[in-house]
Tab-separated table of C-alpha atoms in Angstrom:
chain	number	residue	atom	x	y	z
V	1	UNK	CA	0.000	0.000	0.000
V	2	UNK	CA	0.969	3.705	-0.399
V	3	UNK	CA	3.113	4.748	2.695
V	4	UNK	CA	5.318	7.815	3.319
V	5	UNK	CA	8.130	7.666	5.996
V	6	UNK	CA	10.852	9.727	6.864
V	7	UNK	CA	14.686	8.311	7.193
V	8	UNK	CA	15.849	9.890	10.754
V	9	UNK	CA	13.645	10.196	13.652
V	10	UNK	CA	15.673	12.721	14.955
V	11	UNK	CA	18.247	15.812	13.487
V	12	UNK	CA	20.284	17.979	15.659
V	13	UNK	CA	21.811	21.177	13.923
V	14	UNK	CA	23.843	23.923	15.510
V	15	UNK	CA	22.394	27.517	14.713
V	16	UNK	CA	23.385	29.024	11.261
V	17	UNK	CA	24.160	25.969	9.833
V	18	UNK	CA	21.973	24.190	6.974
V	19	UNK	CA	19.223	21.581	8.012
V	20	UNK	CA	18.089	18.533	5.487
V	21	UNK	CA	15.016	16.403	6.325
V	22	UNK	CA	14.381	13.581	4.075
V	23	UNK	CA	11.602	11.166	3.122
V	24	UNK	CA	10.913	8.255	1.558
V	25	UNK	CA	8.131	7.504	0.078
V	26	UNK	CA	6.822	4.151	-1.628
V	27	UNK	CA	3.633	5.554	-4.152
V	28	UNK	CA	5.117	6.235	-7.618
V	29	UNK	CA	1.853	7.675	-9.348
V	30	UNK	CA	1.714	10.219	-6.270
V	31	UNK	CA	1.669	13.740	-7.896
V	32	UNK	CA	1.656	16.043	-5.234
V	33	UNK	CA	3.544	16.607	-2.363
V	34	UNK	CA	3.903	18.727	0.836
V	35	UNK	CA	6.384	19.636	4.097
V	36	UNK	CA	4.575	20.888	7.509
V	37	UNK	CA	6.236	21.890	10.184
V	38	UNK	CA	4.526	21.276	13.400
V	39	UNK	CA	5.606	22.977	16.964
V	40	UNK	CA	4.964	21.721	20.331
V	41	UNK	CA	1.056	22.305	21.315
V	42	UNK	CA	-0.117	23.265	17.652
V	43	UNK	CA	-1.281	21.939	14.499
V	44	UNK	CA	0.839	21.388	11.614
V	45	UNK	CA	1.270	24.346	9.756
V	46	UNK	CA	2.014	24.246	5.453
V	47	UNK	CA	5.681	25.162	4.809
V	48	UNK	CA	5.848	24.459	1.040
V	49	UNK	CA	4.480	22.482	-1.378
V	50	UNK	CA	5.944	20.495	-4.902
V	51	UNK	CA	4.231	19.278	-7.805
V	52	UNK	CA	5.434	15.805	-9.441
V	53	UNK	CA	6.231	17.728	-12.582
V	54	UNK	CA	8.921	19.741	-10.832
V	55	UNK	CA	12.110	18.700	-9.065
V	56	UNK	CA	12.835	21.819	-7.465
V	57	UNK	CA	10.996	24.713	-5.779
V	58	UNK	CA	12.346	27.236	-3.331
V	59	UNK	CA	10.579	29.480	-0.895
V	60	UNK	CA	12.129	31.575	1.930
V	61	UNK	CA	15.189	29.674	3.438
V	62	UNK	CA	13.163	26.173	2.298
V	63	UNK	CA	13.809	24.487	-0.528
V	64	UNK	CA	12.568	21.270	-1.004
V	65	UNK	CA	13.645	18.846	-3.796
V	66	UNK	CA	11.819	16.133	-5.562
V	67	UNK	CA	13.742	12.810	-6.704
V	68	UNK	CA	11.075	10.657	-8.901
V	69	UNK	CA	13.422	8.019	-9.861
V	70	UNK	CA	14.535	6.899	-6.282
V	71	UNK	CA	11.364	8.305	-4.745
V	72	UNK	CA	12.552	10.879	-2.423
V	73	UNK	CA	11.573	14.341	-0.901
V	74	UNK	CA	14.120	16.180	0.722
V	75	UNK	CA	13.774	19.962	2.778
V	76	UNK	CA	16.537	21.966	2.540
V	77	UNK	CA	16.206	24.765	5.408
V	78	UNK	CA	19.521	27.896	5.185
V	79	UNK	CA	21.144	29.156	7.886
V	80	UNK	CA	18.806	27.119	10.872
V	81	UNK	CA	17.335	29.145	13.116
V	82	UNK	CA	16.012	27.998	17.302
V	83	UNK	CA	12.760	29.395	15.871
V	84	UNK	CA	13.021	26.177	12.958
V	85	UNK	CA	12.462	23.456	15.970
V	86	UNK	CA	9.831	21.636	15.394
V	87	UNK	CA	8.799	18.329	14.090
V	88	UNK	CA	9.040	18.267	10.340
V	89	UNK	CA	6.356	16.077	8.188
V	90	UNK	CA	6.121	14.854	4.471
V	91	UNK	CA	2.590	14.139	3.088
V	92	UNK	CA	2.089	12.777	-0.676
V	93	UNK	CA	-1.159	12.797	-2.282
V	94	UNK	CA	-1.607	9.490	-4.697
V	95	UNK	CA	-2.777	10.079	-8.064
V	96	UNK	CA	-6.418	9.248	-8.000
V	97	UNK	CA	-7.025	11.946	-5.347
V	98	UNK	CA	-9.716	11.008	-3.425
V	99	UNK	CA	-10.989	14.221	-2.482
V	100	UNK	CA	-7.749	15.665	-1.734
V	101	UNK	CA	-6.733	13.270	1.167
V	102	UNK	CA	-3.109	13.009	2.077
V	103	UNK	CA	-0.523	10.635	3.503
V	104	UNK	CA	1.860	11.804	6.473
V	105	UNK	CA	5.418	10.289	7.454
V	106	UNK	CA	6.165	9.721	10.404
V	107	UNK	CA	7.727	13.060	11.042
V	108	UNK	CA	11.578	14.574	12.127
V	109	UNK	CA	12.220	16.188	15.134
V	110	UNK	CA	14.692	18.889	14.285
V	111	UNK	CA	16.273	20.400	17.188
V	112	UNK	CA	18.636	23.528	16.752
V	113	UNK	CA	21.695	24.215	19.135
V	114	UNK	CA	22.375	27.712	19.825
W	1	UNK	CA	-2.577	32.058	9.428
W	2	UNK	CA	-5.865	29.857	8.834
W	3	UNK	CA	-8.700	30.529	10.533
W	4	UNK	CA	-9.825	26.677	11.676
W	5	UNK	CA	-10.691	26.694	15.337
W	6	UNK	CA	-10.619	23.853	17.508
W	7	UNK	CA	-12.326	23.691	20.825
W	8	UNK	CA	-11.689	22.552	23.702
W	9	UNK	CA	-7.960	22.512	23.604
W	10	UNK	CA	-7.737	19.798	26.386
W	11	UNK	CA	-10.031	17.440	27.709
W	12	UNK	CA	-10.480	15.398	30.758
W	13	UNK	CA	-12.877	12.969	31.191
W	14	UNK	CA	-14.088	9.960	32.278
W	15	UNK	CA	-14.682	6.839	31.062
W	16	UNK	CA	-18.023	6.109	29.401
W	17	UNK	CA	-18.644	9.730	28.672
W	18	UNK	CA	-19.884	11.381	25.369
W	19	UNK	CA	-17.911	13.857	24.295
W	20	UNK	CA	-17.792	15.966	21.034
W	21	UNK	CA	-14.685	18.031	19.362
W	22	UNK	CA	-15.877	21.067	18.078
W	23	UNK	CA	-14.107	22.105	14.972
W	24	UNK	CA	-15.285	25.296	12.410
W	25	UNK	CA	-13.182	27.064	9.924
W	26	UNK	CA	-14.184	30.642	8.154
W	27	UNK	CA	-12.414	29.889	4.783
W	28	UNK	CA	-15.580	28.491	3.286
W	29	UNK	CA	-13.580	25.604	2.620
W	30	UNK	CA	-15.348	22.751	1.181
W	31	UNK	CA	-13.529	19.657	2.126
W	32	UNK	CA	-12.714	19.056	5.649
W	33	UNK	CA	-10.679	16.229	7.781
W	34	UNK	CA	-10.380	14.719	11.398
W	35	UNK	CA	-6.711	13.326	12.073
W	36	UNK	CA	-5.809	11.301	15.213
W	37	UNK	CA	-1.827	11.741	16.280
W	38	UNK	CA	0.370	10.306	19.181
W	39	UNK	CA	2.644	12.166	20.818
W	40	UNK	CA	5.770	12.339	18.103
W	41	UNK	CA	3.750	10.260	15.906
W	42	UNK	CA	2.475	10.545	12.014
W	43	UNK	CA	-0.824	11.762	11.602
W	44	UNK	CA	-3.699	9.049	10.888
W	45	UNK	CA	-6.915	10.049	9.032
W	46	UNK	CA	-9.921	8.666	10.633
W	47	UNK	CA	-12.757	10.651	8.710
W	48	UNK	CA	-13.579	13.613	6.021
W	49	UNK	CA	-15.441	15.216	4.425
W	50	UNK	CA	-16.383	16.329	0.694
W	51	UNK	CA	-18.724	19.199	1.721
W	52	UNK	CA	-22.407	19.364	3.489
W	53	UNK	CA	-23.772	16.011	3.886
W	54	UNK	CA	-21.040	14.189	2.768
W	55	UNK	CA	-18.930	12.107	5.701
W	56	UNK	CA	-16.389	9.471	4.962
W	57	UNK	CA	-14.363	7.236	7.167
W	58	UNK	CA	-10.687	7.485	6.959
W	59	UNK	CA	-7.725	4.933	6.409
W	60	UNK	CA	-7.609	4.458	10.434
W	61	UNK	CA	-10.475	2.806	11.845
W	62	UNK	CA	-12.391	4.703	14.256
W	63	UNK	CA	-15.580	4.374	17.012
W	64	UNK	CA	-15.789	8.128	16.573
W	65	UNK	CA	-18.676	9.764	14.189
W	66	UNK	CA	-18.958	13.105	12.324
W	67	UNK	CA	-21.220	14.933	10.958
W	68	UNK	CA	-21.185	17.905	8.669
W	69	UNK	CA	-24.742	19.994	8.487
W	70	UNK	CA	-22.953	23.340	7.414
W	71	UNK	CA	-20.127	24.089	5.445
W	72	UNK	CA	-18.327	25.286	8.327
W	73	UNK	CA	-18.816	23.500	11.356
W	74	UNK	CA	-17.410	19.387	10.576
W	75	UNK	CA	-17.754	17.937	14.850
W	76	UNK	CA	-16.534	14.876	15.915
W	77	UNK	CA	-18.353	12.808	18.711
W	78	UNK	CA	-17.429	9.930	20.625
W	79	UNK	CA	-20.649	8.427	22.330
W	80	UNK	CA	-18.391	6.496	25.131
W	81	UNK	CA	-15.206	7.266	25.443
W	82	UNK	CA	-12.332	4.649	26.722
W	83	UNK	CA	-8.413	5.164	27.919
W	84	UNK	CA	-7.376	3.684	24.175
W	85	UNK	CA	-9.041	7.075	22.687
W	86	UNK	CA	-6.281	9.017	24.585
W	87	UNK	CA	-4.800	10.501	21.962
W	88	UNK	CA	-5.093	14.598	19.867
W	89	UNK	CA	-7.310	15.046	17.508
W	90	UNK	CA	-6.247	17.719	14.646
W	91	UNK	CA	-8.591	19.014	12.174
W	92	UNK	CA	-8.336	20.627	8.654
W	93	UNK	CA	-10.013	21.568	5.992
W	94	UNK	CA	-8.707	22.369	2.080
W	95	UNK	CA	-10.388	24.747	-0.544
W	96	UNK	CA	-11.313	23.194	-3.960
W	97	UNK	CA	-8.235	24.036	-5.951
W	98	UNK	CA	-6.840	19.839	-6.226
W	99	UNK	CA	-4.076	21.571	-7.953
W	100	UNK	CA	-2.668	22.771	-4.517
W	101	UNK	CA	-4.301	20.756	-2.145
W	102	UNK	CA	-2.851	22.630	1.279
W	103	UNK	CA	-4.633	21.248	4.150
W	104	UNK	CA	-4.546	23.672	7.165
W	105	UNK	CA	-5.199	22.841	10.465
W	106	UNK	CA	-6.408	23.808	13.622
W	107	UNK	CA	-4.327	23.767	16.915
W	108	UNK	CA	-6.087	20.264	18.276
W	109	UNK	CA	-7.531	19.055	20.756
W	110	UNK	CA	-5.577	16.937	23.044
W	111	UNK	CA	-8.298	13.965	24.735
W	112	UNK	CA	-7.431	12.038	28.208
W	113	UNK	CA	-10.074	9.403	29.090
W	114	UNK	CA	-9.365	8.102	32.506
């Protein structure tokens, strides 16, 4: 079945340097794809999103990179910030849609050493 | 910042009670979702919702119920709860571009059944 997970439970980054989150994921015909970060005591919260017809797409700090052939999302995040702790989660929409429903990883805690 | 409210934020109660989790959301979005996380766990769909009058159960299997009589307003009742519904339940909703299909969410609800 269609499944999304994440490689590393766990990151810790000092401050200022660059953070990379990864994830797997298993559903080839997925065409959509998104990164939330989520902070302790709140709801995830939309950090950027890539279409399957794209391999790149940068926002501000964030980039996140799409690898078709091997299957894996990757967030970039510049200069890490103690603001950027949080857990980090991949979601993939499959190709048939469903009414929009998505698929979470399991999520990476990112912690950030001043 | 979306404007999905949750309510309560926590909840203590005991065993055998019914309880419902509010959730409403003022972006007139039409499709709507009930997640159930663990602490430091993926999130696990357990129902959603197409628009008014539609309710669908989710990939994880659930003794809750929904129901959705306005656009707005999607609650989620459990007629007697038990310790193994311990858990936080997020909500979202999503507007009807599929092209970008950002979920956002509210802050939770975070359920103890003693």
């Amino acid at each position: 079945g269609e499944s999304v997970g994440l490689h590393l439970p766990t990151l810790s980054v000092q401050e200022g340097d660059n953070s990379i989150i990864n994830c797997a994921y298993s559903n080839s015909a997925s065409d959509y794809f998104i990164w939330y970060k989520q902070e302790s005591g709140k709801g995830p919260q939309f950090i950027i999103d890539i279409r399957s017809n794209m391999d790149k797409r940068q926002g501000q700090r964030v980039t996140v990179l799409l690898n078709k052939t091997v299957k894996h999302l990757s967030l970039q995040i510049a200069a890490t910030q103690p603001g950027d702790s949080a857990v980090y989660f991949c979601a993939e929409r499959g190709i048939n849609n469903q009414g929009g429903k998505l698929i979470f990883g399991q999520g990476t805690e990112l912690s950030v050493k001043p | 910042e979306a404007d999905i409210y949750q309510t309560p934020r926590y909840l203590v109660i005991g065993t055998g009670k019914k309880i419902t989790l509010e959730c409403s959301q003022t972006m007139g979005h039409d499709k709507m979702y009930w997640y159930q996380q663990d602490p430091g766990m993926e999130l696990h769909l357990i129902h959603y919702s197409y628009g008014v009058n539609s309710t669908e159960k989710g990939d994880l299997s659930s003794e809750s119920t929904v129901s959705r009589i306005r656009t707005e307003h999607f609650p989620l009742t459990l007629e007697s709860a038990r310790p193994s519904h311990t858990s936080q339940y997020l909500c979202a909703s999503s507007g009807p571009n599929l092209a970008k299909n950002i979920q956002y969410f509210g802050a939770g609800t975070r359920l103890s059944v003693l």
